[in-house]
Amino acid sequence: MTKKLNVVPFVSVDNMMKLVLHLGVTRMMTEIADYIEADFKRWPLFDKTPRVASHSDVGVIELMPTSDGEMYGFKYVNGHPKNMKEGLQTVTAFGLLADVNTGYPILLTEMTILTALRTAAMSALAAKHLAPKGVKTMAMIGNGAQAEFQALAFQAICGIDTVRLYDIDPAATEKCVRNLAATGLRTVICRSPEEAVEGAGIITTCTADKQNATILTDNLVGAGVHINAVGGDCPGKTELHRDILLRSSIFVEYPPQTRIEGEIQQLEADHPVTELWQVMTGAVQGRTDARQITLFDSVGFAIEDFSALRYVHDRLKGTRFFDELDMIADPDDPRDLFGMLLRAKAAGQGPLATAC
Amino acid sequence: MTKKLNVVPFVSVDNMMKLVLHLGVTRMMTEIADYIEADFKRWPLFDKTPRVASHSDVGVIELMPTSDGEMYGFKYVNGHPKNMKEGLQTVTAFGLLADVNTGYPILLTEMTILTALRTAAMSALAAKHLAPKGVKTMAMIGNGAQAEFQALAFQAICGIDTVRLYDIDPAATEKCVRNLAATGLRTVICRSPEEAVEGAGIITTCTADKQNATILTDNLVGAGVHINAVGGDCPGKTELHRDILLRSSIFVEYPPQTRIEGEIQQLEADHPVTELWQVMTGAVQGRTDARQITLFDSVGFAIEDFSALRYVHDRLKGTRFFDELDMIADPDDPRDLFGMLLRAKAAGQGPLATAC
């Protein structure tokens, strides 16, 4: 994009919205799912570590780094359930991609919107491999900021044509119905989780601010269903009754992280789970029979953000949807950082060593 | 600085240079040393973790997070010794400060220049507590990008008036002499490490691209000297002969990190070391007699970057030395991220869900 050594391309929120509108939400999620699948298929290549979390009484701030040996990426993301009441986002994020060969950043971007896209892309990608074939109806329990993205990703990637919506706050459901009006999806407003799951082959749970809640009780989950559990994603935060887990074949991103953060934090540490990347490579079979309950215990892993960053980096080429950020000090002589300051002083004015 | 929710103040390289020239290098390092000392005195408050490193054949990319419970900071920093030959910086860095209460970033800044300032400030601060009183002469072995900052910090904070310079590359020493010409420091060009340490009460080693080198041999270190070992700062990279370590009282920032990265990686894992913060609080005595060799085994710890970020955040107030970065998605309704996209579409144009 540029060869100026000091400059890092930066995608602001405004430019990310322009990029999304330019490409289309659906196309972006479909293509991000392709990038994630390509990266999951080369899973053993990646430098993997559970996210680095800093917890406080009111929330968490996390760094999620990974590398494939050629590029390095990380995401900064917070989780503050109480923020919503204060008019702030529960989750905000930004991310960075760097060249492993030089250590120089090559992309800085907002990731609040991008995380919404990659989370839904990941959910639909997992369902493509796990859900029963021919499913047209999805129940969506929790109709917050992630809901529309989930609905559109499942429409594009899994062929869903109907979403059955439930939220404890009817206003959230109404917002969701309104936002999905022009998408070709049929939306059904439901007054209870029981009503939402009627006839649904896929159940998505995506609630935000409950601690060890039971969004889904055991009796609501029938044979053959695929569960996409998105909301339970940190220690002490789960959505499903433990009995559901015991009846399900459980698929996860990165076990060391999911055992801490996912629904399976309710189970023994050695409870068998399958790593999704192995389903994608074909090493392990996903769904084995029509009555099996499959569960994607989604927590979000650094490689998905890496894929999304890689995607944005590729798609930015030839567009105007970025600014150039003067972020890397670039002295003429790399050993002469101090001289760079002296020359700046000579060019302009101001004290240097003589200042005090 | 601003109350716009989507905006993060950003200090570019250009603005950092302007801030440095505005305040003065010497004043900034002196004040950053004060911030570091204040933070080291409340050490137990901090959330501490060794840096999160991603190694490749040619270098390392690291994230260094910490928090005091009110603010959260992290630094991104790379280390690529081979970069210099390609006209790139060996070390580049940027950093971020966030509000723990909301998880929202409050400052993004270049940190290549700032790291040079805080590293020198930390070295001089340690020497203030450990070096023999009244020392006027410092030997500086390694005259690269960090050298002038070290010299000025020791001048301001420890009262050094003479620096004896040695580098395997005479051009580096000449650059250093030239850059220090107007600072009031006397510079002496030396042709060997032996010559450099003559009459020096403080020895600073600050070389860049050696693997387990012996920059300082045992016979060069006389009784009563303070050693400021800056260059040995990652696994497999040391500067001092092991025998020097065995004769020294060793002071470190954060033992779990220094044992991996510092000079003491050459010693047994239980070799006694003193944590600098305890010297600063007065819990432990630093130098106990005039013939003692004190060694600051510097590797750079996240709290020093946190202090530097906190300093820049405070000093920016009322200045023009920052830009406003549109980095945080800020929908009118936090649950309606998708609606924000829809409204942007309505305001402008472009496909959304209908794109494919």
XYZ file of C-alpha atoms in Angstrom:
712
model
C 0.000 0.000 0.000
C 2.891 2.285 0.801
C 6.630 2.056 1.090
C 7.125 4.929 3.478
C 8.852 3.245 6.412
C 7.221 5.361 9.091
C 3.653 4.839 7.909
C 1.116 2.249 9.038
C -2.223 1.978 7.194
C -5.044 2.643 9.663
C -8.697 1.727 9.189
C -10.876 4.015 11.286
C -14.418 3.123 12.312
C -15.661 5.391 9.546
C -13.477 3.697 6.949
C -14.412 0.226 8.212
C -18.090 1.154 7.734
C -17.279 2.385 4.232
C -15.396 -0.853 3.485
C -18.309 -2.917 4.801
C -20.807 -0.925 2.729
C -18.513 -1.126 -0.300
C -18.125 -4.911 -0.107
C -21.432 -5.780 1.602
C -21.852 -7.398 5.037
C -22.819 -10.752 3.598
C -19.939 -10.944 1.153
C -17.460 -9.892 3.837
C -18.652 -12.549 6.292
C -18.607 -15.222 3.591
C -15.085 -14.299 2.551
C -13.862 -13.985 6.145
C -15.245 -17.490 6.767
C -13.127 -18.667 3.816
C -10.042 -17.006 5.324
C -10.761 -18.572 8.730
C -11.236 -22.001 7.162
C -7.960 -21.655 5.234
C -6.143 -20.704 8.450
C -7.802 -23.446 10.537
C -6.639 -25.972 7.925
C -3.022 -24.962 8.643
C -3.623 -24.820 12.412
C -0.388 -26.593 13.510
C 1.648 -23.780 11.864
C 0.351 -21.143 14.263
C 1.953 -19.852 17.427
C -0.951 -20.339 19.875
C -1.512 -19.037 23.374
C -4.644 -18.461 25.466
C -5.575 -14.793 25.521
C -3.736 -12.593 28.035
C -6.447 -11.208 30.277
C -6.420 -8.406 32.839
C -9.502 -8.701 35.029
C -11.095 -6.038 37.211
C -14.299 -5.967 39.234
C -16.223 -4.498 36.303
C -14.715 -6.142 33.262
C -11.742 -7.527 31.424
C -9.160 -6.245 28.960
C -7.537 -8.849 26.773
C -4.748 -9.198 24.235
C -5.052 -12.025 21.719
C -1.821 -12.568 19.761
C -0.943 -15.230 17.205
C 1.415 -15.738 14.273
C 1.731 -18.051 11.285
C 5.453 -17.361 11.014
C 5.014 -14.826 8.214
C 2.529 -12.438 9.754
C 1.832 -11.607 13.381
C -1.501 -10.319 14.560
C -3.079 -9.335 17.819
C -6.383 -7.938 18.986
C -7.064 -5.674 21.944
C -10.568 -6.296 23.234
C -12.461 -5.344 26.373
C -15.567 -6.893 27.910
C -17.575 -4.656 30.261
C -21.201 -5.817 30.642
C -22.064 -2.706 32.713
C -20.963 -0.395 29.872
C -24.284 -0.722 28.028
C -26.165 1.015 30.826
C -23.700 3.908 30.512
C -24.233 4.248 26.759
C -20.936 2.537 25.950
C -20.184 -0.639 23.998
C -19.864 -3.832 26.059
C -17.098 -4.936 23.716
C -14.758 -2.689 21.754
C -11.706 -3.823 19.896
C -8.856 -2.876 17.625
C -6.203 -5.007 16.000
C -2.820 -4.971 14.384
C -1.038 -7.025 11.753
C 2.766 -7.018 11.506
C 5.463 -8.465 9.277
C 7.306 -11.189 11.231
C 10.442 -10.626 9.149
C 10.897 -7.004 10.266
C 8.568 -6.660 13.246
C 7.055 -3.602 11.550
C 3.266 -3.141 11.756
C 1.512 -3.307 8.370
C -2.097 -2.644 9.456
C -3.888 -1.041 12.391
C -7.658 -1.259 12.357
C -10.770 -0.823 14.405
C -12.105 -4.274 15.253
C -15.416 -3.692 17.030
C -17.273 -4.031 13.736
C -14.754 -6.528 12.373
C -15.112 -8.763 15.461
C -18.884 -8.816 14.973
C -18.317 -9.981 11.399
C -15.702 -12.614 12.216
C -17.666 -14.017 15.167
C -20.729 -14.573 12.994
C -18.564 -15.917 10.155
C -16.951 -18.401 12.556
C -20.333 -19.519 13.925
C -21.738 -20.142 10.457
C -18.532 -21.864 9.332
C -18.722 -24.264 12.298
C -22.407 -24.923 11.539
C -21.571 -25.608 7.881
C -19.475 -28.523 9.133
C -21.714 -29.650 12.014
C -25.392 -28.774 11.523
C -27.813 -31.262 9.962
C -28.104 -30.797 6.197
C -31.084 -28.875 4.854
C -31.871 -26.896 8.008
C -33.803 -23.719 7.142
C -34.808 -22.414 10.585
C -32.584 -21.047 13.334
C -33.634 -20.008 16.841
C -31.790 -16.927 18.104
C -31.882 -16.398 21.856
C -30.372 -13.030 22.663
C -31.007 -10.286 20.111
C -28.253 -7.793 20.958
C -25.400 -6.317 18.930
C -24.284 -9.669 17.459
C -27.723 -10.978 16.416
C -28.143 -9.545 12.898
C -24.615 -10.568 11.923
C -25.318 -14.146 13.060
C -28.586 -14.236 11.120
C -26.992 -12.986 7.881
C -23.960 -15.243 8.157
C -26.185 -18.308 8.621
C -28.337 -17.185 5.704
C -25.332 -16.843 3.396
C -23.219 -19.773 4.537
C -25.774 -22.346 5.789
C -28.923 -21.545 3.772
C -31.075 -20.449 6.745
C -34.246 -18.644 5.601
C -36.090 -18.182 8.913
C -34.906 -16.841 12.290
C -37.026 -17.250 15.414
C -36.092 -14.418 17.764
C -36.297 -14.221 21.539
C -34.818 -11.755 24.003
C -35.786 -10.924 27.595
C -36.057 -7.347 26.302
C -38.739 -7.190 23.560
C -37.164 -3.928 22.302
C -34.023 -5.850 21.322
C -36.110 -8.309 19.305
C -37.983 -5.475 17.598
C -34.673 -3.797 16.684
C -33.501 -7.069 15.209
C -36.680 -7.582 13.159
C -36.428 -3.999 11.869
C -32.773 -4.334 10.910
C -33.371 -7.642 9.110
C -36.432 -6.396 7.209
C -34.737 -5.993 3.810
C -32.502 -9.058 3.945
C -34.857 -11.735 2.612
C -34.838 -13.521 5.965
C -38.195 -14.380 7.545
C -38.203 -13.208 11.177
C -40.543 -14.620 13.826
C -40.965 -12.798 17.146
C -41.138 -15.300 20.002
C -42.260 -14.712 23.580
C -40.174 -17.440 25.215
C -37.143 -19.651 24.567
C -39.590 -22.566 24.237
C -41.378 -20.814 21.408
C -38.095 -19.814 19.745
C -36.720 -23.349 19.465
C -39.899 -24.797 17.886
C -38.909 -26.443 14.622
C -35.417 -24.948 14.688
C -32.568 -27.200 13.513
C -30.001 -24.725 14.757
C -30.141 -22.906 18.111
C -27.915 -19.866 18.581
C -27.503 -18.471 22.085
C -25.987 -15.034 22.170
C -26.762 -13.224 25.402
C -24.453 -10.720 27.014
C -24.644 -9.930 30.686
C -25.605 -13.040 32.576
C -23.328 -14.864 34.971
C -23.685 -18.656 34.729
C -27.230 -18.231 33.416
C -29.328 -21.035 32.041
C -30.537 -19.581 28.782
C -31.225 -23.044 27.471
C -32.602 -25.826 29.661
C -32.169 -29.482 28.830
C -35.780 -30.110 27.773
C -35.569 -27.461 25.042
C -32.907 -29.302 23.073
C -34.232 -32.062 20.860
C -32.340 -34.787 19.029
C -30.397 -33.777 15.907
C -30.089 -30.106 16.751
C -26.928 -28.033 16.305
C -26.264 -25.550 19.109
C -24.186 -22.466 18.411
C -23.293 -21.185 21.900
C -21.794 -17.743 21.410
C -22.466 -15.865 24.647
C -20.680 -18.002 27.237
C -17.152 -16.772 26.720
C -15.412 -15.999 29.969
C -14.850 -17.565 33.382
C -18.121 -17.555 35.340
C -20.217 -16.782 32.245
C -22.158 -19.668 30.716
C -25.513 -20.040 28.950
C -26.327 -23.743 28.786
C -27.500 -26.185 31.429
C -24.778 -28.725 32.177
C -27.067 -31.618 31.189
C -27.150 -30.345 27.603
C -23.374 -30.529 27.458
C -23.433 -34.130 28.664
C -25.774 -35.129 25.793
C -23.796 -33.249 23.122
C -20.795 -33.837 20.906
C -18.734 -30.770 21.742
C -16.585 -28.902 19.231
C -14.193 -26.142 20.255
C -11.620 -23.767 18.841
C -8.616 -24.066 21.175
C -9.189 -26.409 24.145
C -6.809 -24.743 26.656
C -8.773 -21.505 26.242
C -12.278 -23.003 25.935
C -11.899 -25.080 29.100
C -11.404 -21.810 30.996
C -13.884 -19.588 29.164
C -16.472 -21.720 27.411
C -19.547 -23.694 28.381
C -17.254 -26.649 29.157
C -15.880 -24.814 32.197
C -18.864 -26.603 33.806
C -17.356 -30.038 32.977
C -14.372 -32.049 34.130
C -11.050 -30.864 32.678
C -10.675 -34.099 30.703
C -14.191 -34.231 29.214
C -13.725 -35.207 25.552
C -14.003 -32.386 23.007
C -13.140 -32.212 19.319
C -11.017 -29.440 17.829
C -12.840 -27.824 14.927
C -9.732 -27.470 12.778
C -9.493 -31.263 12.647
C -13.033 -31.440 11.309
C -12.076 -28.919 8.633
C -8.987 -30.835 7.540
C -11.056 -34.041 7.456
C -8.924 -35.754 10.109
C -12.005 -36.145 12.342
C -15.635 -36.520 11.336
C -18.008 -33.748 12.471
C -21.642 -34.907 12.668
C -21.893 -38.702 12.547
C -25.653 -39.243 12.725
C -28.959 -37.438 12.334
C -30.010 -37.669 16.013
C -26.685 -36.411 17.401
C -26.668 -33.062 19.197
C -23.658 -31.059 18.040
C -22.480 -28.085 20.081
C -20.054 -25.398 18.975
C -18.772 -23.962 22.258
C -17.614 -20.659 20.764
C -15.338 -18.358 22.740
C -13.429 -16.655 19.919
C -9.790 -17.438 19.263
C -6.868 -15.292 18.130
C -6.530 -17.111 14.782
C -10.027 -15.910 13.779
C -8.934 -12.324 14.367
C -5.734 -13.000 12.473
C -7.826 -14.268 9.524
C -10.036 -11.182 9.670
C -6.993 -8.869 9.804
C -5.409 -10.714 6.886
C -8.680 -10.360 4.966
C -8.941 -6.616 5.584
C -5.273 -6.168 4.677
C -5.883 -7.926 1.335
C -9.157 -6.125 0.586
C -7.789 -2.659 1.331
C -5.431 -2.814 -1.631
C -6.511 -0.362 -4.291
C -9.145 1.303 -2.049
C -9.221 4.651 -0.280
C -10.555 3.165 2.956
C -7.534 3.830 5.158
C -5.415 6.649 6.521
C -1.658 6.702 6.829
C -0.497 6.780 10.414
C 2.937 8.151 11.235
C 3.657 5.504 13.864
C 7.194 4.191 13.286
C 10.231 6.337 14.033
C 12.357 6.316 10.889
C 15.722 8.019 11.399
C 18.019 8.201 8.359
C 20.528 6.174 10.363
C 18.776 3.582 12.557
C 21.470 3.973 15.194
C 20.906 7.702 15.351
C 17.537 8.146 17.016
C 18.891 11.042 19.074
C 20.222 12.722 15.942
C 16.719 12.594 14.467
C 15.579 14.728 17.419
C 18.524 17.099 16.996
C 17.736 17.578 13.308
C 14.084 18.209 14.103
C 15.217 20.817 16.605
C 17.497 22.442 14.050
C 14.665 22.480 11.516
C 12.211 24.076 13.918
C 12.855 25.248 17.395
C 12.564 24.254 21.008
C 14.925 23.252 23.778
C 16.538 19.831 23.899
C 19.172 18.863 26.435
C 19.389 22.445 27.575
C 15.743 22.563 28.614
C 16.317 22.231 32.321
C -8.775 15.789 26.284
C -12.002 14.985 24.500
C -15.346 13.537 25.367
C -16.189 12.167 21.949
C -16.684 8.474 22.666
C -15.255 7.226 19.384
C -12.025 9.207 19.583
C -8.645 8.109 20.944
C -5.828 10.678 21.220
C -2.902 9.524 19.083
C 0.685 10.757 19.350
C 2.470 10.253 16.023
C 6.242 10.110 15.719
C 6.156 13.696 14.503
C 4.102 14.828 17.486
C 6.282 12.868 19.911
C 9.312 14.686 18.530
C 7.478 17.972 18.965
C 6.550 17.051 22.540
C 10.166 16.085 23.294
C 11.462 19.329 21.797
C 8.766 21.279 23.642
C 9.591 19.764 27.042
C 13.269 18.945 26.475
C 14.853 15.470 26.493
C 16.468 15.972 29.870
C 13.345 17.231 31.577
C 11.270 14.416 30.093
C 13.672 11.727 31.278
C 13.890 13.266 34.736
C 10.113 13.430 35.035
C 9.613 9.943 33.585
C 12.088 8.674 36.200
C 9.857 10.302 38.840
C 6.792 8.562 37.400
C 8.623 5.224 37.320
C 9.775 5.675 40.923
C 6.239 6.523 42.034
C 4.907 3.399 40.291
C 7.699 1.144 41.596
C 6.848 2.328 45.128
C 3.325 0.932 44.679
C 4.592 -2.232 42.951
C 2.324 -4.757 44.778
C -0.738 -2.984 43.316
C 0.160 -3.897 39.739
C -1.078 -6.793 37.669
C 2.266 -8.272 36.571
C 3.109 -10.829 33.912
C 6.286 -11.587 31.941
C 6.056 -10.189 28.440
C 4.211 -12.276 25.852
C 6.771 -13.030 23.168
C 6.423 -14.433 19.666
C 9.823 -15.582 18.444
C 10.946 -16.194 14.881
C 14.345 -17.025 13.371
C 15.102 -13.350 12.801
C 13.565 -11.594 15.781
C 10.833 -11.299 18.349
C 7.544 -9.437 18.673
C 6.359 -8.793 22.214
C 3.361 -7.468 24.073
C 3.970 -6.027 27.527
C 0.730 -5.412 29.452
C 0.178 -4.248 33.011
C -2.440 -2.489 35.089
C -2.656 -0.646 38.387
C -6.389 -1.297 38.659
C -7.301 2.168 37.366
C -5.398 2.304 34.111
C -4.263 -0.469 31.822
C -1.295 -0.127 29.508
C 0.542 -2.260 27.039
C 3.439 -1.858 24.655
C 3.997 -3.579 21.338
C 7.698 -3.894 20.664
C 9.817 -5.839 18.219
C 13.492 -6.778 18.367
C 15.153 -7.554 15.040
C 18.968 -7.185 15.192
C 19.267 -7.779 11.431
C 16.974 -4.808 10.687
C 19.774 -2.266 11.021
C 21.596 -3.648 7.987
C 18.362 -3.178 6.008
C 17.992 0.463 7.065
C 15.255 -0.350 9.601
C 15.107 0.142 13.356
C 16.200 -2.832 15.486
C 13.468 -1.928 17.954
C 10.210 -0.143 17.161
C 7.336 0.247 19.528
C 3.946 1.731 20.140
C 1.772 1.703 23.221
C -1.716 2.151 24.515
C -3.287 3.321 27.742
C -6.889 2.404 28.621
C -9.428 3.132 31.341
C -9.930 -0.047 33.392
C -13.446 1.056 34.340
C -14.734 1.089 30.744
C -12.058 -0.779 28.793
C -11.914 2.185 26.407
C -8.470 3.277 25.143
C -7.469 6.782 26.250
C -4.099 7.127 24.506
C -2.317 5.529 21.558
C 1.262 6.628 21.000
C 4.455 5.862 19.149
C 6.898 4.383 21.665
C 10.160 3.975 19.768
C 11.338 7.380 20.978
C 9.468 7.048 24.274
C 11.100 3.660 24.998
C 14.528 5.205 24.474
C 13.611 7.877 27.034
C 12.137 5.508 29.613
C 14.987 2.988 29.315
C 17.571 5.681 30.031
C 15.381 7.154 32.790
C 15.096 3.701 34.414
C 18.875 3.123 34.202
C 19.658 6.459 35.831
C 16.965 5.951 38.455
C 18.469 2.574 39.417
C 21.940 4.139 39.558
C 20.635 6.955 41.760
C 19.799 4.257 44.325
C 22.823 1.971 43.751
C 25.888 3.807 42.407
C 28.539 5.119 44.769
C 27.939 8.740 45.756
C 29.873 11.446 43.943
C 30.643 9.497 40.775
C 31.313 11.870 37.879
C 32.558 9.510 35.154
C 30.623 6.817 33.290
C 32.000 4.320 30.777
C 29.618 3.627 27.891
C 30.310 0.467 25.938
C 28.031 0.372 22.907
C 27.305 3.751 21.317
C 24.144 2.965 19.302
C 20.636 4.420 19.364
C 20.325 4.311 23.173
C 23.711 5.853 24.045
C 22.962 9.613 24.047
C 19.773 9.098 26.073
C 21.733 7.138 28.691
C 24.401 9.820 28.865
C 21.896 12.654 29.336
C 19.796 10.760 31.885
C 22.897 10.023 33.989
C 23.978 13.651 33.681
C 20.611 14.929 34.895
C 19.740 12.326 37.509
C 23.153 11.157 38.810
C 25.424 14.144 38.225
C 27.708 12.472 35.657
C 29.900 15.021 33.833
C 32.135 12.747 31.737
C 31.307 9.801 29.459
C 34.041 7.516 28.146
C 32.786 6.028 24.903
C 33.690 2.768 23.186
C 32.058 0.904 20.305
C 33.446 -1.758 17.973
C 32.372 0.649 15.208
C 34.256 3.967 15.595
C 31.570 5.683 13.494
C 29.005 5.004 16.246
C 31.285 6.630 18.814
C 31.841 9.640 16.535
C 28.077 10.016 16.061
C 27.652 9.945 19.834
C 30.364 12.559 20.439
C 28.805 14.801 17.784
C 25.300 14.459 19.210
C 26.483 15.189 22.757
C 28.582 18.210 21.756
C 26.194 20.873 23.076
C 25.063 19.107 26.238
C 27.800 20.137 28.672
C 28.998 16.538 28.966
C 32.681 15.847 28.421
C 33.084 12.971 25.959
C 36.211 10.830 25.701
C 36.728 8.566 22.685
C 38.199 5.232 23.784
C 39.775 2.554 21.623
C 39.001 -0.426 23.859
C 36.710 -1.445 26.725
C 39.803 -1.378 28.955
C 40.377 2.271 28.128
C 36.679 3.111 28.555
C 36.403 1.795 32.125
C 39.479 3.698 33.373
C 38.414 5.823 36.340
C 34.700 5.185 35.691
C 32.488 4.655 38.756
C 29.589 3.564 36.547
C 29.860 1.198 33.585
C 26.981 1.090 31.131
C 26.885 -1.734 28.592
C 24.471 -1.156 25.790
C 25.286 -3.249 22.740
C 22.708 -4.579 20.337
C 23.395 -7.557 18.144
C 25.575 -9.983 20.029
C 24.495 -13.414 21.202
C 25.953 -14.290 24.611
C 28.838 -11.908 24.011
C 31.374 -10.956 26.648
C 31.406 -7.188 26.354
C 32.814 -6.931 29.835
C 35.364 -9.378 31.178
C 35.897 -9.941 34.872
C 39.243 -8.109 35.122
C 37.676 -4.874 33.846
C 35.369 -4.498 36.814
C 36.996 -3.024 39.895
C 35.675 -2.797 43.439
C 32.934 -0.260 44.159
C 31.706 0.070 40.587
C 28.050 0.198 39.547
C 27.253 -1.721 36.365
C 24.247 -0.711 34.290
C 23.735 -3.694 31.958
C 21.208 -2.594 29.368
C 21.933 -4.691 26.274
C 21.441 -8.252 27.556
C 17.680 -8.433 27.386
C 16.468 -11.617 25.758
C 17.107 -15.351 25.968
C 20.540 -16.131 24.519
C 21.645 -12.485 24.606
C 24.014 -11.460 27.403
C 26.899 -8.987 27.720
C 28.730 -9.790 30.947
C 31.069 -12.608 31.854
C 29.461 -14.909 34.407
C 32.270 -14.268 36.925
C 31.244 -10.618 37.169
C 27.732 -11.682 38.167
C 29.128 -13.903 40.914
C 31.033 -10.943 42.445
C 28.073 -8.539 42.210
C 24.996 -7.629 44.220
C 22.331 -8.020 41.562
C 19.265 -5.803 41.308
C 16.412 -6.549 38.906
C 13.027 -5.267 37.855
C 10.793 -8.360 37.835
C 12.627 -11.607 38.669
C 10.399 -14.038 36.675
C 11.192 -12.036 33.522
C 14.835 -11.200 34.272
C 15.732 -14.820 34.979
C 14.686 -15.620 31.400
C 15.961 -12.521 29.623
C 18.663 -10.847 31.688
C 22.313 -11.448 32.460
C 21.231 -13.775 35.267
C 20.000 -16.326 32.716
C 23.648 -17.455 33.082
C 23.107 -18.262 36.796
C 21.178 -20.845 38.777
C 17.424 -20.147 38.962
C 17.662 -19.535 42.720
C 20.658 -17.198 42.685
C 19.785 -14.358 45.065
C 18.678 -11.088 43.477
C 17.061 -7.968 44.934
C 13.956 -6.365 43.470
C 14.582 -2.701 42.767
C 11.157 -1.591 43.931
C 12.041 -2.775 47.442
C 15.132 -0.571 47.399
C 12.943 2.368 46.374
C 10.409 1.805 49.156
C 13.287 1.467 51.629
C 12.360 -2.100 52.574
C 15.785 -3.317 51.432
C 19.086 -1.449 51.417
C 20.714 -0.874 47.997
C 24.469 -0.324 48.221
C 25.798 -1.358 51.624
C 29.532 -0.576 51.279
C 31.971 1.328 49.122
C 33.748 -1.730 47.683
C 30.570 -3.557 46.696
C 29.908 -4.091 42.986
C 26.260 -3.321 42.258
C 24.671 -4.539 39.031
C 21.398 -3.384 37.561
C 20.436 -6.265 35.238
C 18.050 -4.203 33.091
C 15.660 -5.917 30.710
C 12.794 -3.409 30.664
C 9.505 -4.166 32.381
C 5.914 -3.315 31.501
C 5.471 -1.005 34.509
C 8.171 1.343 33.112
C 6.185 1.639 29.878
C 3.029 2.168 31.896
C 4.737 5.025 33.752
C 5.913 6.542 30.459
C 2.417 6.262 28.957
C 0.903 7.810 32.080
C 3.446 10.644 31.851
C 2.693 11.368 28.187
C -1.046 11.226 28.891
C -0.628 13.846 31.656
C 1.746 16.058 29.674
C -0.433 16.117 26.536
C -3.172 18.013 28.322
C -3.445 21.510 26.934
C -1.051 20.834 24.057
C -1.616 20.357 20.318
C 0.705 17.361 20.101
C -1.850 14.705 19.280
C -4.392 13.739 16.644
C -7.841 12.358 17.250
C -8.213 8.817 16.012
C -11.674 7.486 15.151
C -11.010 4.057 16.641
C -14.029 3.109 18.789
C -17.354 2.214 17.192
C -19.964 4.380 18.866
C -23.520 3.483 17.830
C -26.333 5.582 19.306
C -27.671 2.375 20.849
C -24.798 0.097 21.979
C -26.897 -2.969 21.133
C -27.456 -1.729 17.609
C -24.102 -2.083 15.884
C -25.804 -3.382 12.753
C -28.190 -0.433 12.724
C -25.184 1.886 12.706
C -24.168 0.277 9.410
C -27.713 0.539 8.057
C -27.877 4.228 8.887
C -24.486 4.828 7.265
C -25.828 3.083 4.187
C -28.971 5.220 4.173
C -26.853 8.357 4.569
C -24.550 7.457 1.700
C -24.771 4.518 -0.591
C -23.460 1.032 -1.167
C -24.815 -2.483 -0.886
C -25.303 -4.168 2.488
C -26.937 -7.533 2.887
C -28.043 -7.465 -0.724
C -24.467 -7.299 -2.003
C -24.167 -10.924 -2.987
